[in-house]
XYZ file of C-alpha atoms in Angstrom:
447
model
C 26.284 -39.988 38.335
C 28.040 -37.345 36.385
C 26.387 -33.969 35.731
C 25.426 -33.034 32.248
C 26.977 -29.207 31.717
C 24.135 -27.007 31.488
C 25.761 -25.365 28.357
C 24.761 -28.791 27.116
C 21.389 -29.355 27.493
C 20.752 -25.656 26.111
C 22.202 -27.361 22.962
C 19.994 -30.156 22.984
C 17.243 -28.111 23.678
C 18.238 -26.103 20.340
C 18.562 -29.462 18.224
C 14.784 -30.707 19.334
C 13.089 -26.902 18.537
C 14.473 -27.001 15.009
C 13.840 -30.507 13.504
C 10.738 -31.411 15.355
C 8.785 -33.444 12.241
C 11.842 -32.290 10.376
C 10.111 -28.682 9.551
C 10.907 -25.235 11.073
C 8.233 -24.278 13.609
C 4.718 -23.218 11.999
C 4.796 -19.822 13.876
C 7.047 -16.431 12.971
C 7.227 -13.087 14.206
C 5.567 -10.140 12.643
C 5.223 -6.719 13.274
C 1.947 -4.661 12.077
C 1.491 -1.001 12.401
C -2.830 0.517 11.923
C -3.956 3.959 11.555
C -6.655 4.253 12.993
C -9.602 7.132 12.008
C -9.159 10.219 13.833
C -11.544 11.724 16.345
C -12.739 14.851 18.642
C -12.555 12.140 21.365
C -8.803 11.944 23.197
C -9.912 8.537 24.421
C -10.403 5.839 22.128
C -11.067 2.407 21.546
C -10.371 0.541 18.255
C -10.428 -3.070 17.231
C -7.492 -5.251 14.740
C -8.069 -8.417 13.496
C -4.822 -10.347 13.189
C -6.148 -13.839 11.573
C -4.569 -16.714 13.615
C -3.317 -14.868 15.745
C -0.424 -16.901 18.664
C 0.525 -14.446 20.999
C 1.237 -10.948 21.531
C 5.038 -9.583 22.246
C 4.382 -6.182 22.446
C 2.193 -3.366 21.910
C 3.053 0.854 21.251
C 1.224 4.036 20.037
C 2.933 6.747 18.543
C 1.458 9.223 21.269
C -0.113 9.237 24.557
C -0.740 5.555 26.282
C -2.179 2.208 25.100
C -3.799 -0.463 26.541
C -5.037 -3.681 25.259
C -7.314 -7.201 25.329
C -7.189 -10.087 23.141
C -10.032 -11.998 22.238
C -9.275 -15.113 19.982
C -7.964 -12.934 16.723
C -9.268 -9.673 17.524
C -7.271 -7.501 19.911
C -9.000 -3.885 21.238
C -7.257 -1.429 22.053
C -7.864 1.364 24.237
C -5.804 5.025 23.615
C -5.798 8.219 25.882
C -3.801 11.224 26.556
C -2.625 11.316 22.979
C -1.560 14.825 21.361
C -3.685 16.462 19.536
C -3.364 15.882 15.704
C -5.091 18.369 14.277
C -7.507 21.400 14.926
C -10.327 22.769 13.033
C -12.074 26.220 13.613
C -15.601 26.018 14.246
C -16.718 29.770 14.398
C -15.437 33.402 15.220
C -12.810 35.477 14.296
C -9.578 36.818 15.142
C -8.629 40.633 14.352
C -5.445 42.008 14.643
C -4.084 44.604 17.067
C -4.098 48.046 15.237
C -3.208 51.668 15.933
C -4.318 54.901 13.808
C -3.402 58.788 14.657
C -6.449 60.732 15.132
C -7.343 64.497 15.651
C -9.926 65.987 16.736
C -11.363 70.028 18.253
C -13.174 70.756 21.378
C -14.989 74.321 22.229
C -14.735 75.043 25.853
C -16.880 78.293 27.223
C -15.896 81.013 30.168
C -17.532 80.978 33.574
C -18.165 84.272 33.861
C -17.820 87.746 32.053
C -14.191 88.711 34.201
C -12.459 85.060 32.817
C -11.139 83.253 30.115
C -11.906 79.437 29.477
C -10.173 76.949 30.551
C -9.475 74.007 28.994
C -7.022 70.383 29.370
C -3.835 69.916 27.601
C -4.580 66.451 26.938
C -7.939 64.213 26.478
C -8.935 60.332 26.378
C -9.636 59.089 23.434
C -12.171 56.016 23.239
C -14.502 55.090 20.000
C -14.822 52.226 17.659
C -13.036 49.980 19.652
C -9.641 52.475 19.360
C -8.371 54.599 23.437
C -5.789 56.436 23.793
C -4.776 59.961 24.843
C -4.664 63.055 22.475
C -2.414 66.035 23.156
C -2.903 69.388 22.580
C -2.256 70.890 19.346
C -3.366 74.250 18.903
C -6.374 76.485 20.359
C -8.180 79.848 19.464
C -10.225 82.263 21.409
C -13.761 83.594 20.475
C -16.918 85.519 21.577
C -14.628 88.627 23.835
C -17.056 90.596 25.936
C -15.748 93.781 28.209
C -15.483 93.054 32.103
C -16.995 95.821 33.939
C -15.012 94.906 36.848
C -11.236 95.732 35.625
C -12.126 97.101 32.330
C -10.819 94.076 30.447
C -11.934 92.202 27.647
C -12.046 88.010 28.065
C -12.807 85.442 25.246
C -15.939 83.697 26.233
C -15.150 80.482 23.719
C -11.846 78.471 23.321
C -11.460 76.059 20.054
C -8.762 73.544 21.034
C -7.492 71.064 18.592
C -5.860 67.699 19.957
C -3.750 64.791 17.791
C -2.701 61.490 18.971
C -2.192 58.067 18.706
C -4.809 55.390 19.675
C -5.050 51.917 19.413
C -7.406 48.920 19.550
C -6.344 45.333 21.033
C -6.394 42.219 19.625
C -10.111 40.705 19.220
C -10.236 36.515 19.041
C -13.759 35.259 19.121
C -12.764 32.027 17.303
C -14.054 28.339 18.545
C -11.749 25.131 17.637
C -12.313 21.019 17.560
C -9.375 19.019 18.338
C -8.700 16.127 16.851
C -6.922 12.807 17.556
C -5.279 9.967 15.989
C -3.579 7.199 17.025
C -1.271 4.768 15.338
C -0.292 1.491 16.825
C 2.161 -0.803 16.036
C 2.263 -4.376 17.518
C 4.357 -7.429 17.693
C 2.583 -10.508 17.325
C 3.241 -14.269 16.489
C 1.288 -15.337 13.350
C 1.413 -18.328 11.191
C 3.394 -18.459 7.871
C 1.905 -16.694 4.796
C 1.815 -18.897 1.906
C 4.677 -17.869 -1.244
C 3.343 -17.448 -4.609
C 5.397 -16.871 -8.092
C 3.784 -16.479 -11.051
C 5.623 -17.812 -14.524
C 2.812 -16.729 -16.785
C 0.905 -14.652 -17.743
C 3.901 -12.081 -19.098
C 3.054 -8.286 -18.780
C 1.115 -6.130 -21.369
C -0.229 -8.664 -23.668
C -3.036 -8.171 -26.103
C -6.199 -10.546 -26.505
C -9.396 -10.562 -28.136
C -12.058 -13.196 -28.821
C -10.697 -14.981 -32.719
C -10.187 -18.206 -31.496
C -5.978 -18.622 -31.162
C -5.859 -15.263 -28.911
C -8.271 -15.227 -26.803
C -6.315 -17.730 -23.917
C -4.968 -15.771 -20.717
C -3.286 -18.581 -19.596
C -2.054 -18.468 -15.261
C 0.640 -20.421 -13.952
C 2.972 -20.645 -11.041
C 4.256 -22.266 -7.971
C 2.663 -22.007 -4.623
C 4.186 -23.004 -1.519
C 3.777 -22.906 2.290
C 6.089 -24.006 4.910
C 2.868 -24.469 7.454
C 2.618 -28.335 6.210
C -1.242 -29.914 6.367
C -2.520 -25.978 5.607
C -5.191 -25.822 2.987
C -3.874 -23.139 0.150
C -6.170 -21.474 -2.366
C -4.935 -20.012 -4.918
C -7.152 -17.085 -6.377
C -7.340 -14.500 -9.232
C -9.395 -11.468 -10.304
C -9.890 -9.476 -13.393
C -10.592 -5.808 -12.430
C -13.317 -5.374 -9.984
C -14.976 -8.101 -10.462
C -15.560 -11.368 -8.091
C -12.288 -13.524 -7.434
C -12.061 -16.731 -8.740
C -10.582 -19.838 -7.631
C -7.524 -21.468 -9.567
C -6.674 -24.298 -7.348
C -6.456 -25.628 -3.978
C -3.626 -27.223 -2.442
C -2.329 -29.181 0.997
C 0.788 -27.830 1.509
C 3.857 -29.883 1.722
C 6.124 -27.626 2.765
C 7.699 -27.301 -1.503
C 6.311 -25.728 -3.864
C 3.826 -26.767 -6.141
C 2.581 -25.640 -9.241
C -1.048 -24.226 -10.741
C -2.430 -24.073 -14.360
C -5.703 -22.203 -15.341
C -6.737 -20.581 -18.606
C -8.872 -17.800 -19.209
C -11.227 -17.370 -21.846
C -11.320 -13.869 -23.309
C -15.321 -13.905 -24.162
C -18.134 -10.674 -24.077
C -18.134 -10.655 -20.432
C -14.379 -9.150 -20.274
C -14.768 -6.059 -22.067
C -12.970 -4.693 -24.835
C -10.224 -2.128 -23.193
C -6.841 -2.274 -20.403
C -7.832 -4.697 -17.630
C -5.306 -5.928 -14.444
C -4.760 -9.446 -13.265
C -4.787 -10.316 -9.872
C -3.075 -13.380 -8.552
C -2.747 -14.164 -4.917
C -2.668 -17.409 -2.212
C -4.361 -17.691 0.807
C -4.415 -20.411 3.829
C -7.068 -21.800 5.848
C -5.479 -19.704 9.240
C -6.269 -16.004 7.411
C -2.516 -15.971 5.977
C -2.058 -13.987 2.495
C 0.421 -13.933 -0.164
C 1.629 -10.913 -1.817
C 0.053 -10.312 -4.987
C 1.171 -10.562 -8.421
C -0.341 -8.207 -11.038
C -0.267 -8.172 -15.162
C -1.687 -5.918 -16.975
C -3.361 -6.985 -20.364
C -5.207 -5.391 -22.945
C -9.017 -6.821 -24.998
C -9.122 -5.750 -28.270
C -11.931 -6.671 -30.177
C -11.915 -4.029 -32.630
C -11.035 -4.974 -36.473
C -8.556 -3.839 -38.349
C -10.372 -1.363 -41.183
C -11.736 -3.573 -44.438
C -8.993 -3.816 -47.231
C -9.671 -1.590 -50.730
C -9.018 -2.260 -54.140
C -7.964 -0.361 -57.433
C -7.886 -1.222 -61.116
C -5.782 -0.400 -63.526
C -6.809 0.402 -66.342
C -10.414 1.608 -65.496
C -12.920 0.544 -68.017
C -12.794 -2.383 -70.606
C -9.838 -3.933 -71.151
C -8.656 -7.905 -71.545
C -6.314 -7.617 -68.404
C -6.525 -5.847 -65.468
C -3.679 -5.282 -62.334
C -5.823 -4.682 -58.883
C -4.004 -3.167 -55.718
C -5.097 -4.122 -52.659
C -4.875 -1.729 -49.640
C -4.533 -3.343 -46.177
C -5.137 -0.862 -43.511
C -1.680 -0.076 -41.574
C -2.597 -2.584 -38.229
C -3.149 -5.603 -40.803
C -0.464 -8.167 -39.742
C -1.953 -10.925 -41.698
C -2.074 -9.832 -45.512
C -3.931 -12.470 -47.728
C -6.258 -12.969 -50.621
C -8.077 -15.377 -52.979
C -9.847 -15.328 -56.597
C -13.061 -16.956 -56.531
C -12.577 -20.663 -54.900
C -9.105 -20.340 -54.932
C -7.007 -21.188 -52.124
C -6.293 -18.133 -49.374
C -2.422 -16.586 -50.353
C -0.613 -13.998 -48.842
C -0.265 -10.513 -50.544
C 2.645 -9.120 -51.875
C 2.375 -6.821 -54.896
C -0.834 -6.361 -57.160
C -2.373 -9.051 -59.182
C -3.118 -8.925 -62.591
C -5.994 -10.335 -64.278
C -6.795 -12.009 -67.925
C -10.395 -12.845 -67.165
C -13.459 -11.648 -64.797
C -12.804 -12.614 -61.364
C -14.411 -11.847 -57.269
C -11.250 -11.377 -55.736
C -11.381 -11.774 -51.953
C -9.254 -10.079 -49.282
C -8.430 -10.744 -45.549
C -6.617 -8.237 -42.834
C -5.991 -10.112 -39.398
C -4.733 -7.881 -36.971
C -1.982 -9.524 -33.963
C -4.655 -10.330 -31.982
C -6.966 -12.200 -34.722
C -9.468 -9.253 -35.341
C -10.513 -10.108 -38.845
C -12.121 -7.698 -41.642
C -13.575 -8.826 -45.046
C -13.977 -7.191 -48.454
C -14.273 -8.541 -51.840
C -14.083 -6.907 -54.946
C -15.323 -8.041 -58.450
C -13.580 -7.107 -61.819
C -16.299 -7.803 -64.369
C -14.862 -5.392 -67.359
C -11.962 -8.192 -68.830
C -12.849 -9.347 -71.944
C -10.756 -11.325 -75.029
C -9.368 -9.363 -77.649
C -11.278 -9.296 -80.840
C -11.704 -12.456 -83.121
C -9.931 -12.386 -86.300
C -12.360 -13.945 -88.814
C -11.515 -16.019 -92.177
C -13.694 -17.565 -94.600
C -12.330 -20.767 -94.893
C -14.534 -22.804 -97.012
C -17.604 -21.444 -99.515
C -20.168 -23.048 -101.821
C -23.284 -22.224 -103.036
C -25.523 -22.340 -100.143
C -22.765 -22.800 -97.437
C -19.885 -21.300 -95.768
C -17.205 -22.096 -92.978
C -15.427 -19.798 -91.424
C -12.573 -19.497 -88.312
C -11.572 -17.704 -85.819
C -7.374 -17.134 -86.108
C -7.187 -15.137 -82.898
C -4.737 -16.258 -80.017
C -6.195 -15.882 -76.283
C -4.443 -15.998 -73.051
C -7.510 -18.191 -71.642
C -9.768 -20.999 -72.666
C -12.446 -19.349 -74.203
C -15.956 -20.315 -76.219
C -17.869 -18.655 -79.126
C -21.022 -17.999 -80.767
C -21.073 -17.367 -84.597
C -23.680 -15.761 -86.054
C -24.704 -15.243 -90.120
C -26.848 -11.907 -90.606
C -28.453 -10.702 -93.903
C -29.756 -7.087 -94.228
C -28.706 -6.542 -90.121
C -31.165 -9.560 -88.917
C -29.291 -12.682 -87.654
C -30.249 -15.639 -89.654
C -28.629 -18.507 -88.026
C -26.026 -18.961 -84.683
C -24.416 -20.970 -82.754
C -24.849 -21.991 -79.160
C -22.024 -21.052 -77.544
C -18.905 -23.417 -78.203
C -15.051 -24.033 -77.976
C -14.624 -24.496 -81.396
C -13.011 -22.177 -83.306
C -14.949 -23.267 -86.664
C -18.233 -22.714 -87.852
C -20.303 -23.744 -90.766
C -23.580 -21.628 -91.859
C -25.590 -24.297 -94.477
C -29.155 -23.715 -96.355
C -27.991 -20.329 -97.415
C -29.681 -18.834 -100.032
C -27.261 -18.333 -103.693
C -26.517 -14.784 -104.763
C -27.151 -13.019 -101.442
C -25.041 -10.908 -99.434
C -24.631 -11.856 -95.663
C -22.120 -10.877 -92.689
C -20.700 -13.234 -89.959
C -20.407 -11.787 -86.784
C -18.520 -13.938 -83.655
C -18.948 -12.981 -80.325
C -16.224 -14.657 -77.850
C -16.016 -15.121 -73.963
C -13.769 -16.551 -71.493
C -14.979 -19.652 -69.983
């Protein structure tokens, strides 16, 4: 039988380890480096959780030795001999080394009426801490008293002055901790960590809680190459508890996830963050994918209105002033349908006209504004038709609107007869007595 090279097989070998199932093996490298908290203690032990955790390739500290058991996911290490990373002083103090020149006298006395006193040329020097030795500098005599024996005279006192330079040492009474800290960094074999893209929401956008913007709508792909792992796809708003968006099996391609917010009271009004993540049943963790948006709930400031002319008049033009936020400008007059606002309105007749300001997120503000000083012009008034108890007159004025009318006969000031009110523009007063002297007065409305 021939021999298969051994080059060969390796291949084969090769072939089998990377389409087994016709996926890339479920298990990668990756490399982890932990702080841990430092301590007076130079030996140490810490703990790491590394969630599905294969195998371990290898295993440093940035100073001093390490040593190491593995217990499912949780490996413990054990550090010594590390340097130290920092110290702290815990009492004393420290003072310099000084020097200082100092001078001081001395008053030495004879031993006996036939001799002078004697006295050093130098001295030690040792107070406050400070030594040294202090030279002579000058001296004078004192007290001279006649010796019997020779006939002399001898000082009995000597003042001597001495000068010099003395120090005092250095003085360190301080106490220290020492401190250490250890970083690892290990090489493991973990599982795959699910992939996660997000398509929407974009960044910066501005909600409130008007229905039409107050949808935060997530979506993305997820995708693990571990196939048969459970995915979960999560999110979180601010601080608050993580929510679930949807679970997956992985198939080894990605696959996509939908969920929509609702922007209601219990997401404040105010800059909030998005968090978006993946996890897999074996501890593995996607990166995370942020967007910031923003809650406003506030409305834009109510809308204003001016007339023009102020007081009675039979047409009026009213501004309306939209606050500078308003992106939706619109208005109505009494049931009339909603409109958008361009340029003032003008008026013939009294009207409630209502405005609207909607700002880009749907905050709405209301205001209204009635215009109740329009009136028609004055009637013009003819006598049309007179006997002698009767009389018809008209009204010859034109009007920009519909309008009705009351007629009215007076004698001596006091109305005698009217009308009801009426859109005819005739009249005729009857059963009026001959040879008397009456006005007509015609009031006139818009309908």
């Amino acid at each position: 039988m021939n021999k298969i090279p051994k080059t060969f097989l390796v291949f084969l070998l090769g072939i089998v380890l990377l389409t087994t199932n016709g996926h890339l093996p479920k298990v990668s490298a990756a490399t982890q480096s932990k702080t841990f908290p430092e301590s007076t203690s130079r030996t140490q032990t810490h703990s790491l959780k590394l969630p599905n955790l294969k195998s371990i390739s290898s295993v440093s500290v940035n100073t001093g030795n390490v040593s190491y058991s593995v217990s499912g996911e949780t490996v413990t290490f054990t550090f010594s001999n590390g340097a130290v990373s920092r110290t702290v002083q815990t009492g004393g103090t420290y003072t310099p080394a000084d020097s200082k020149t100092v001078s001081t006298s001395r008053t030495y006395s004879s031993s006996g009426a036939c001799s002078a006193p004697t006295y050093p040329s130098t001295i030690y020097y040792n107070y406050d801490g400070y030594s040294g030795i202090l030279s002579k500098t000058s001296a004078s005599s004192g007290g001279f008293q006649l010796c019997e024996a020779d006939g002399h005279y001898y000082a009995t006192t000597a003042t001597v002055s001495y000068s010099g330079t003395v120090t005092r040492p250095a003085s360190d009474t301080r106490t220290y901790a020492y401190y250490y800290q250890y970083t690892v960094t290990i090489n493991y074999v973990d599982n795959l960590v699910p992939n996660l893209t997000i398509v929407s929401p974009t960044n910066n956008q501005t909600l409130s809680e008007v229905p039409g913007f107050n949808t935060y709508t997530i979506s993305g792909q997820v995708n693990d190459a571990d196939v048969g792992d459970e995915i979960t796809v999560k999110y979180q708003v601010d601080s608050n508890p993580a929510k679930i968006i949807a679970i997956k099996t992985s198939t080894g391609s990605p696959q996509s996830f939908h969920k929509t917010i609702t922007i209601d009271s219990t997401i404040s009004e105010g800059n909030h963050v998005l968090k978006v993540w993946a996890e897999d049943n074996k501890g593995g963790i996607s990166s995370i994918e942020s967007r910031n948006f923003v809650v406003d709930k506030t409305p834009p400031a109510a809308p204003t209105f001016s007339e023009n002319p102020i007081g009675q008049a039979v047409s009026k033009t009213v501004t309306i002033n939209f606050p500078p936020d308003a992106s939706i400008k619109e208005y109505k007059i009494d049931d009339g349908n909603w409109t958008t606002y361009t340029e003032p309105i003008t008026l013939t007749k009294n009207a409630t006209i209502y405005a609207r300001a909607v700002d880009i997120t749907g905050n709405q503000s209301d205001a209204s504004h009635s215009v109740t000083s329009i009136g028609p012009p004055n009637p013009i008034v003819n006598v049309v038709g007179l006997s002698e108890n009767s009389v018809k007159v008209t009204d010859t004025q034109t009007y920009s609107e519909p309008v009705e009318r009351k007629f009215s006969i007076l004698k001596s000031g006091q109305i005698v007869q009217n009308s009801n009110w009426t859109g005819e523009e005739e009249y005729t007063f009857s059963g009026l007595d001959p040879n008397t002297i009456y006005d007509i007065q015609v009031d006139v409305r818009f309908k």
